[in-house]
Coordinates of C-alpha atoms in Angstrom, one line a residue:
S1 CA 126.1 -143.9 16.7
R2 CA 128.1 -146.6 18.2
L3 CA 126.4 -145.9 21.8
A4 CA 122.9 -146.1 20.4
R5 CA 123.6 -149.3 18.7
R6 CA 125.2 -150.9 21.2
S7 CA 122.2 -149.9 23.4
E8 CA 119.8 -151.6 21.2
E9 CA 121.9 -154.7 21.2
I10 CA 122.1 -154.9 24.9
G11 CA 118.5 -154.5 25.3
Y12 CA 117.8 -150.8 26.2
D13 CA 114.5 -149.3 25.1
V14 CA 115.1 -145.6 25.1
T15 CA 117.7 -143.2 25.2
L16 CA 117.4 -139.5 26.3
I17 CA 119.3 -136.6 24.1
A18 CA 119.8 -133.5 26.3
E19 CA 119.1 -130.1 24.7
L20 CA 122.3 -128.3 25.5
L21 CA 124.0 -125.8 23.5
L22 CA 126.5 -125.3 26.1
N23 CA 128.1 -128.2 28.2
D24 CA 127.1 -128.0 31.8
I25 CA 129.2 -130.6 32.9
K26 CA 132.7 -130.1 31.8
G27 CA 132.2 -126.3 31.3
I28 CA 130.8 -124.2 28.6
G29 CA 134.0 -124.4 26.5
A30 CA 133.7 -128.2 26.2
P31 CA 132.1 -129.6 22.9
S32 CA 128.3 -129.8 23.0
L33 CA 126.3 -131.7 20.4
D34 CA 123.2 -130.2 18.7
A35 CA 120.5 -132.4 20.1
W36 CA 118.3 -132.4 16.9
S37 CA 120.7 -132.7 14.3
T38 CA 122.0 -135.7 16.4
A39 CA 118.3 -137.1 16.9
A40 CA 117.8 -137.4 13.1
A41 CA 121.3 -139.1 12.6
L42 CA 120.5 -141.8 15.3
A43 CA 117.1 -142.2 13.7
A44 CA 118.7 -143.2 10.6
V45 CA 121.0 -145.7 12.3
T46 CA 118.7 -147.6 14.8
R47 CA 115.9 -149.8 14.3
T48 CA 114.0 -150.2 17.7
L49 CA 115.5 -147.6 20.3
E50 CA 113.1 -145.0 21.3
I51 CA 114.8 -141.6 20.6
M52 CA 113.5 -139.1 23.4
V53 CA 114.9 -135.6 22.9
A54 CA 114.7 -132.7 25.3
V55 CA 113.3 -129.7 23.9
R56 CA 113.1 -126.0 25.2
P57 CA 110.1 -124.2 23.7
S58 CA 111.6 -120.7 23.9
F59 CA 114.5 -121.9 21.7
H60 CA 112.1 -123.1 18.9
P61 CA 109.1 -121.5 17.0
P62 CA 106.3 -124.4 17.2
A63 CA 105.3 -124.6 13.9
L64 CA 109.0 -125.0 12.4
F65 CA 109.8 -127.4 15.3
A66 CA 106.5 -129.5 14.4
K67 CA 107.7 -129.6 10.8
Q68 CA 111.3 -130.9 11.9
A69 CA 110.1 -133.3 14.4
A70 CA 107.3 -134.9 12.4
N71 CA 110.4 -135.3 9.8
I72 CA 112.3 -137.0 12.3
D73 CA 109.8 -139.1 13.5
R74 CA 109.1 -140.6 9.7
I75 CA 112.8 -141.3 9.5
S76 CA 112.6 -143.3 12.8
N77 CA 109.3 -145.0 12.0
G78 CA 107.7 -143.6 14.9
R79 CA 110.4 -143.7 17.4
L80 CA 110.5 -140.2 18.4
S81 CA 109.3 -138.9 21.8
L82 CA 109.7 -135.2 23.3
N83 CA 110.9 -134.4 26.7
V84 CA 109.6 -130.6 27.0
V85 CA 111.7 -128.4 29.2
S86 CA 110.4 -124.9 30.0
A87 CA 113.8 -123.8 30.4
W88 CA 116.4 -123.5 33.2
W89 CA 119.9 -122.2 32.3
K90 CA 119.5 -118.3 32.0
D91 CA 123.3 -117.9 31.1
E92 CA 123.3 -120.0 28.1
A93 CA 119.7 -118.3 26.7
R94 CA 121.8 -115.0 27.1
R95 CA 124.6 -116.3 25.2
Y96 CA 122.6 -117.5 22.3
G97 CA 120.3 -114.7 22.2
V98 CA 117.2 -116.4 23.2
A99 CA 114.5 -114.9 25.5
F100 CA 114.2 -116.3 28.9
D101 CA 110.9 -115.9 30.7
Q102 CA 110.1 -115.6 34.4
H103 CA 108.6 -118.9 35.8
D104 CA 105.0 -118.5 35.3
D105 CA 105.5 -117.1 31.8
R106 CA 107.8 -120.1 30.9
Y107 CA 104.9 -122.4 31.4
G108 CA 102.4 -120.1 29.8
R109 CA 104.7 -120.1 26.7
T110 CA 104.9 -124.0 27.1
S111 CA 101.2 -124.6 27.0
E112 CA 100.6 -122.4 24.1
W113 CA 103.7 -123.9 22.2
L114 CA 101.9 -127.5 22.9
D115 CA 98.9 -126.3 21.7
V116 CA 100.3 -125.1 18.5
L117 CA 102.4 -128.3 18.0
D118 CA 99.4 -130.7 18.7
G119 CA 97.1 -128.6 16.4
A120 CA 100.0 -129.1 13.6
W121 CA 100.1 -132.5 13.6
R122 CA 96.5 -133.6 14.1
R123 CA 94.6 -130.8 11.7
Q124 CA 94.7 -130.4 8.0
E125 CA 95.0 -126.6 8.5
L126 CA 95.6 -124.8 11.6
D127 CA 95.1 -120.9 12.7
H128 CA 96.0 -119.6 16.1
T129 CA 96.3 -116.6 17.9
G130 CA 97.7 -116.1 21.1
R131 CA 99.9 -114.3 23.6
Y132 CA 103.4 -115.9 22.2
Y133 CA 102.4 -117.1 18.8
T134 CA 100.3 -116.2 16.0
I135 CA 100.0 -119.0 13.2
D136 CA 98.0 -118.4 9.7
D137 CA 96.8 -121.2 7.8
L138 CA 99.3 -123.7 8.8
V139 CA 99.9 -127.0 6.5
L140 CA 102.0 -129.6 7.8
E141 CA 102.7 -132.8 5.8
P142 CA 103.8 -135.4 6.4
K143 CA 102.4 -136.1 9.9
P144 CA 104.0 -138.0 12.5
V145 CA 103.7 -141.7 12.3
S146 CA 100.1 -142.8 13.1
R147 CA 100.1 -146.4 14.8
G148 CA 97.3 -147.9 16.9
S149 CA 96.9 -145.7 20.0
R150 CA 99.6 -143.6 18.9
L151 CA 98.7 -140.3 17.1
R152 CA 101.9 -138.2 17.8
P153 CA 105.2 -138.5 19.6
T154 CA 104.8 -139.2 23.1
V155 CA 105.2 -135.6 25.2
Y156 CA 107.2 -136.3 28.4
A157 CA 107.7 -133.4 31.0
G158 CA 108.9 -132.9 34.6
G159 CA 108.3 -130.3 37.3
E160 CA 107.7 -129.8 40.9
S161 CA 105.6 -126.7 40.8
D162 CA 101.8 -126.5 40.8
T163 CA 102.0 -124.7 37.7
A164 CA 104.0 -127.4 36.2
K165 CA 101.9 -130.2 37.4
Q166 CA 98.7 -128.7 36.1
L167 CA 99.8 -128.1 32.6
I168 CA 101.6 -131.6 32.7
A169 CA 98.1 -133.2 33.3
A170 CA 96.5 -131.4 31.2
K171 CA 98.6 -131.3 27.9
C172 CA 101.4 -134.2 28.5
D173 CA 101.4 -137.8 28.1
A174 CA 103.8 -138.7 30.7
Y175 CA 105.2 -137.4 34.0
V176 CA 109.3 -138.0 34.7
M177 CA 110.8 -137.8 38.1
H178 CA 114.3 -137.6 39.5
G179 CA 115.5 -140.9 41.3
D180 CA 113.7 -141.5 44.8
P181 CA 112.9 -144.4 46.8
P182 CA 109.4 -146.0 46.2
E183 CA 107.8 -144.4 49.3
R184 CA 108.8 -140.9 47.9
I185 CA 107.6 -141.6 44.2
A186 CA 104.2 -143.4 45.1
P187 CA 102.6 -139.8 46.6
R188 CA 103.8 -138.2 43.6
I189 CA 102.3 -140.7 41.1
A190 CA 99.0 -140.3 43.0
E191 CA 99.1 -136.9 43.0
M192 CA 99.6 -136.6 39.3
R193 CA 96.9 -139.0 38.8
L194 CA 94.4 -136.5 40.7
H195 CA 95.5 -133.6 38.4
R196 CA 94.9 -135.7 35.3
D197 CA 91.3 -136.5 36.9
R198 CA 90.5 -133.0 37.5
A199 CA 92.0 -132.0 33.9
S200 CA 89.9 -134.4 31.9
E201 CA 86.7 -133.0 34.1
T202 CA 87.9 -129.4 33.3
L203 CA 88.3 -130.0 29.5
G204 CA 85.5 -132.2 29.1
V205 CA 87.4 -135.0 27.6
D206 CA 88.6 -138.5 28.5
L207 CA 91.9 -138.1 28.8
P208 CA 94.3 -141.4 28.6
P209 CA 96.1 -142.2 31.8
L210 CA 99.4 -140.6 32.6
T211 CA 102.5 -142.8 32.3
F212 CA 105.4 -142.3 34.4
G213 CA 109.1 -142.2 34.5
M214 CA 112.1 -142.1 36.5
A215 CA 115.7 -141.6 36.7
A216 CA 117.2 -144.6 38.3

């Protein structure tokens, strides 16, 4: 709470809350806060800070998650955003009894998970039958905060594989990258803009331009 409020005071715009059930820096026996109850608490004690929270789809049934995230978005008055991570720590998943899919299956699950999330936030009722999830007559109220061009929390994601890039270009709002010099970042941005254009053509819709973020 002190850190988040101080960040606002000195001019930061966004904070990232990592979703880690085990501490990957100090060791698995060290404390590690739950991301989503922490996000709800910080939403209530801040005013301007965008609260970007990492989420692993395999850890959260999408309809239940859509409900929880919409609630936190309301608490924050529209300051929630997501950093969707298709999973990376197999041992953590094993210790918590969570399925750990192989690479392409992880992105297949993420793609379907995002479909359910978007449908739950936009539609009055949702039915979905897919490989990973089945949803019947879902009703979700209240929806996330809708303001101007914002219809849902911003969905960020990163990834280096072609599978990841194509998914992000089609279904996410922003592409995030590790910190690198401009001459390395520029071609990545150009590539993702091309993927976005192709996704628009394939889907037959005019997707808004991707935005980009970089650790720095």
